[in-house]
GROMACS .gro file of N, CA, C and O in nm:
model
  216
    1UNK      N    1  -0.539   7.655  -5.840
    1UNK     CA    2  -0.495   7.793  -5.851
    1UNK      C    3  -0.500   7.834  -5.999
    1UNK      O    4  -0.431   7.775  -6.083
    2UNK      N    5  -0.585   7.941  -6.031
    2UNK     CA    6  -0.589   7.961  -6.169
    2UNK      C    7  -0.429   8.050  -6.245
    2UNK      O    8  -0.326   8.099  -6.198
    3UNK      N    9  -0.470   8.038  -6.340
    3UNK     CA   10  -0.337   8.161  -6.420
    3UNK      C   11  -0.334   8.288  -6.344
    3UNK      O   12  -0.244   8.336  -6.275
    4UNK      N   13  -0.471   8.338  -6.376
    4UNK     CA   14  -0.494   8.519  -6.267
    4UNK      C   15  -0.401   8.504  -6.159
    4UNK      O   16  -0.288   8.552  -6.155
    5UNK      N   17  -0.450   8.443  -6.083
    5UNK     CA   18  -0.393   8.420  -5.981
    5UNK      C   19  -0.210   8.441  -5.965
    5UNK      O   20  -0.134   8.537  -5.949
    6UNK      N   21  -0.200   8.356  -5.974
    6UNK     CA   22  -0.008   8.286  -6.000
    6UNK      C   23   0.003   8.452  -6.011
    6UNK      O   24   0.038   8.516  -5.913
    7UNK      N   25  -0.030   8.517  -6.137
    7UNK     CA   26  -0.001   8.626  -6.205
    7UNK      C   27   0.002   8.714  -6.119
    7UNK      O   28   0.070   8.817  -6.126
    8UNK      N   29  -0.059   8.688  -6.045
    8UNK     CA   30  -0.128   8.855  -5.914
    8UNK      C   31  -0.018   8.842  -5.823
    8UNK      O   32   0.035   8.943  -5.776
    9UNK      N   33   0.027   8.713  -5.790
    9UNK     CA   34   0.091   8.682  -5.681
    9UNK      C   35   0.248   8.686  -5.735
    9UNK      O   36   0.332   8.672  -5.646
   10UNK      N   37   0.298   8.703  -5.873
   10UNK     CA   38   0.417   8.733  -5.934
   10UNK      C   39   0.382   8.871  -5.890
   10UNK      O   40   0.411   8.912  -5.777
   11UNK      N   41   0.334   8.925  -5.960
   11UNK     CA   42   0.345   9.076  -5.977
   11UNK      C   43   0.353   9.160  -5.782
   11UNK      O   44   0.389   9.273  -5.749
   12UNK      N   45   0.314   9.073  -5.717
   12UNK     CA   46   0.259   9.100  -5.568
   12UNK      C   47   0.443   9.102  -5.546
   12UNK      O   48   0.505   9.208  -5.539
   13UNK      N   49   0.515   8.955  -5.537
   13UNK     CA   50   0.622   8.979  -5.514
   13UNK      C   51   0.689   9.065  -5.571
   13UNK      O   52   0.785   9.103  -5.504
   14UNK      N   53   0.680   9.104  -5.657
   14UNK     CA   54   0.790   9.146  -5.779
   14UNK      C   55   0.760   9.310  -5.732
   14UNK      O   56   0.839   9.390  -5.782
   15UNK      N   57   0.695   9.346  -5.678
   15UNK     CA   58   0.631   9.480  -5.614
   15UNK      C   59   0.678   9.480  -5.455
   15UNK      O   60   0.720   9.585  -5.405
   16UNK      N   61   0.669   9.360  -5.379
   16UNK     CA   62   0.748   9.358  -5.266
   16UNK      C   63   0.937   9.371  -5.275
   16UNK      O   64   1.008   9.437  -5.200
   17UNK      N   65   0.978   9.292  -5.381
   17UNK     CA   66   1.146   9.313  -5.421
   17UNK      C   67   1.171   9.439  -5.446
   17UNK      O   68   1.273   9.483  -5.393
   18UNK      N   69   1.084   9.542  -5.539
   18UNK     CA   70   1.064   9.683  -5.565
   18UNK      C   71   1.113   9.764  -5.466
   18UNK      O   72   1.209   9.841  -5.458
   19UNK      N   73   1.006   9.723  -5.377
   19UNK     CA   74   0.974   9.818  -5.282
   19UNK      C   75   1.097   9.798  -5.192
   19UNK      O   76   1.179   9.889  -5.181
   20UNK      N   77   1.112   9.682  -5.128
   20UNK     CA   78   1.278   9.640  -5.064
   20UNK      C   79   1.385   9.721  -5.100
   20UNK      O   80   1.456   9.797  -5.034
   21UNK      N   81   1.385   9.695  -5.204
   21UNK     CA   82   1.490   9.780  -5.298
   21UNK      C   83   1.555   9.911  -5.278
   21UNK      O   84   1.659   9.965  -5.240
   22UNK      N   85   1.414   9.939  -5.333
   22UNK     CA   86   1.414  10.071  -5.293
   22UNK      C   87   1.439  10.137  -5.158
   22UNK      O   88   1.495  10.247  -5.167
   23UNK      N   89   1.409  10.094  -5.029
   23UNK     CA   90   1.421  10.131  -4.903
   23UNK      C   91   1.580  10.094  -4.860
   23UNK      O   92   1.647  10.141  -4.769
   24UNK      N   93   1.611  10.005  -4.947
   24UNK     CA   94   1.789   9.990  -4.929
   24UNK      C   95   1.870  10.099  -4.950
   24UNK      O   96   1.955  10.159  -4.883
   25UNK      N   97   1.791  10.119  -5.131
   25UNK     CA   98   1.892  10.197  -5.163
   25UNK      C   99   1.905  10.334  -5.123
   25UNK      O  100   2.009  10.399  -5.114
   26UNK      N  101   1.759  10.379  -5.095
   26UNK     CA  102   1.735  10.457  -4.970
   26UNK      C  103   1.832  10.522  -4.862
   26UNK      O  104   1.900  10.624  -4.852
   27UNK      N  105   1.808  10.429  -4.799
   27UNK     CA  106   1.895  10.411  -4.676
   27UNK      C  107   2.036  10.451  -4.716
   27UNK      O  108   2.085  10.559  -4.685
   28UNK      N  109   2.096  10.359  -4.785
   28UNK     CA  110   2.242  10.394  -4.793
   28UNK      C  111   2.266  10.557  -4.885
   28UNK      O  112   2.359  10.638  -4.877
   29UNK      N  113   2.161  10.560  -4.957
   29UNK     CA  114   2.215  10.710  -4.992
   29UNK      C  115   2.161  10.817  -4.860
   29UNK      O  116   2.171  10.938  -4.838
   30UNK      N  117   2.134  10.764  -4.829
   30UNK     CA  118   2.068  10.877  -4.668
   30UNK      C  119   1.991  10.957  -4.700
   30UNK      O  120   2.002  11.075  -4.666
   31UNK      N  121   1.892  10.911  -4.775
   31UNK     CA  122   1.745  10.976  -4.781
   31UNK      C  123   1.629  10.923  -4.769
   31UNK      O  124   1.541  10.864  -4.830
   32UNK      N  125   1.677  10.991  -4.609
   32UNK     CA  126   1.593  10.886  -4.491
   32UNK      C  127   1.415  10.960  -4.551
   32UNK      O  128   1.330  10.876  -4.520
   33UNK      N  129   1.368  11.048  -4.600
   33UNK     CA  130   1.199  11.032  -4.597
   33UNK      C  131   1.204  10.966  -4.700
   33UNK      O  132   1.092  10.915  -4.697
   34UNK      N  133   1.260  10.921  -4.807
   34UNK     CA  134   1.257  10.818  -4.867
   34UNK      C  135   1.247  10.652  -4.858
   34UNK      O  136   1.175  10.574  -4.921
   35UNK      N  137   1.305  10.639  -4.799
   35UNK     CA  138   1.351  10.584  -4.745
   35UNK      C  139   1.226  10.467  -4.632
   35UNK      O  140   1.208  10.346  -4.616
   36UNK      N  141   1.168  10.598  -4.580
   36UNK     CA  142   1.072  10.552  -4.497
   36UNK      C  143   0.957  10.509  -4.567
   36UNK      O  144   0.888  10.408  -4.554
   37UNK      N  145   0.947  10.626  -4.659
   37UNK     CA  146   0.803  10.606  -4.748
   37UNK      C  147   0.833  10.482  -4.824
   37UNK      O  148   0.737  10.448  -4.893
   38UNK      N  149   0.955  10.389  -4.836
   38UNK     CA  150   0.959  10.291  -4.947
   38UNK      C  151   0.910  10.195  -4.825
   38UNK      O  152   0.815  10.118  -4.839
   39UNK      N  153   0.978  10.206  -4.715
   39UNK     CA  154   0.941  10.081  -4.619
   39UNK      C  155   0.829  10.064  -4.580
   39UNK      O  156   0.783   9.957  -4.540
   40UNK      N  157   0.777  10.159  -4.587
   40UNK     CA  158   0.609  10.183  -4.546
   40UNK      C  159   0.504  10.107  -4.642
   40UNK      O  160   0.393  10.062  -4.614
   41UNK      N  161   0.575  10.107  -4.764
   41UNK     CA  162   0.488  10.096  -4.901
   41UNK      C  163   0.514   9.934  -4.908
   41UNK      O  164   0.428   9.863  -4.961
   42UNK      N  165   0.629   9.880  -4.856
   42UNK     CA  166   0.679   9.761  -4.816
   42UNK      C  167   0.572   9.671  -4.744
   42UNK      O  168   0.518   9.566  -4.780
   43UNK      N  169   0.559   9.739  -4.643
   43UNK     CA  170   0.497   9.676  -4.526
   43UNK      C  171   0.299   9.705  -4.543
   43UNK      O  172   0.206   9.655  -4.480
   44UNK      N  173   0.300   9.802  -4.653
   44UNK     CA  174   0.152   9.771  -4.653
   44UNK      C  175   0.106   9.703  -4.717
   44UNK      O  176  -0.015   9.679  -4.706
   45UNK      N  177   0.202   9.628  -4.837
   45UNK     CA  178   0.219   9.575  -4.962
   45UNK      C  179   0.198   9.439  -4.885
   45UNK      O  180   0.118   9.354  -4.921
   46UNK      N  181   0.307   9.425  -4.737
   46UNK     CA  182   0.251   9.270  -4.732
   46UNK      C  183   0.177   9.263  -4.663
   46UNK      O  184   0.106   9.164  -4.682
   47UNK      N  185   0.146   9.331  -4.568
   47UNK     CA  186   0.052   9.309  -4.483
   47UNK      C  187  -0.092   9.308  -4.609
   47UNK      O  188  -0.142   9.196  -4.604
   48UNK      N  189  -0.149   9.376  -4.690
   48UNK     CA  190  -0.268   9.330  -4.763
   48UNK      C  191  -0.275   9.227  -4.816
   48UNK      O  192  -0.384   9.180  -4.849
   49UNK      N  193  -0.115   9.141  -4.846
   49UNK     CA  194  -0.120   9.017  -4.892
   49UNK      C  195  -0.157   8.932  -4.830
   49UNK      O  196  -0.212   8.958  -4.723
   50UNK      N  197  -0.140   8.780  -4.880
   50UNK     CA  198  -0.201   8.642  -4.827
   50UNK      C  199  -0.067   8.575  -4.754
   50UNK      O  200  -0.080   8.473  -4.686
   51UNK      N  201   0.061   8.638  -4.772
   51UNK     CA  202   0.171   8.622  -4.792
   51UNK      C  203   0.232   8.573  -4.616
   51UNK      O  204   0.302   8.480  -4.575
   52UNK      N  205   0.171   8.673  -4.557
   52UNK     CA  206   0.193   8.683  -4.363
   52UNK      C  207  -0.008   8.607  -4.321
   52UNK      O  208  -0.115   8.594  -4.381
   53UNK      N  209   0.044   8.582  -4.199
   53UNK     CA  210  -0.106   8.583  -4.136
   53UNK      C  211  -0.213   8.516  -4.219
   53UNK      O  212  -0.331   8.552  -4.222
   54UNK      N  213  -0.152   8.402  -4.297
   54UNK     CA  214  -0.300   8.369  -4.358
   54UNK      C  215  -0.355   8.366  -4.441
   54UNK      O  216  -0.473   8.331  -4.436
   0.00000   0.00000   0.00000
């Protein structure tokens, strides 16, 4: 596994915790299209990853 790599895959998580985050804090302030759009950004974030499925 080169350096690039490792690096892509920090920044990959560190963009998935973001995004989590954000859809929490979301949520509890009740701004739900927010909210959605963070979870959305969540879930496309891993699904393009290597992270699920492979």
């Amino acid at each position: 596994m080169t350096p690039w790599r490792i690096l892509v895959d920090v920044l990959v998580l560190l963009a998935l915790v973001c995004f989590l985050a954000a859809t929490i804090w979301s949520a509890i302030s009740r701004s739900w299209p927010i909210a959605l759009l963070a979870a959305g950004a969540f879930l496309l974030t891993l699904s393009e990853t290597s992270l699920i499925g492979g």
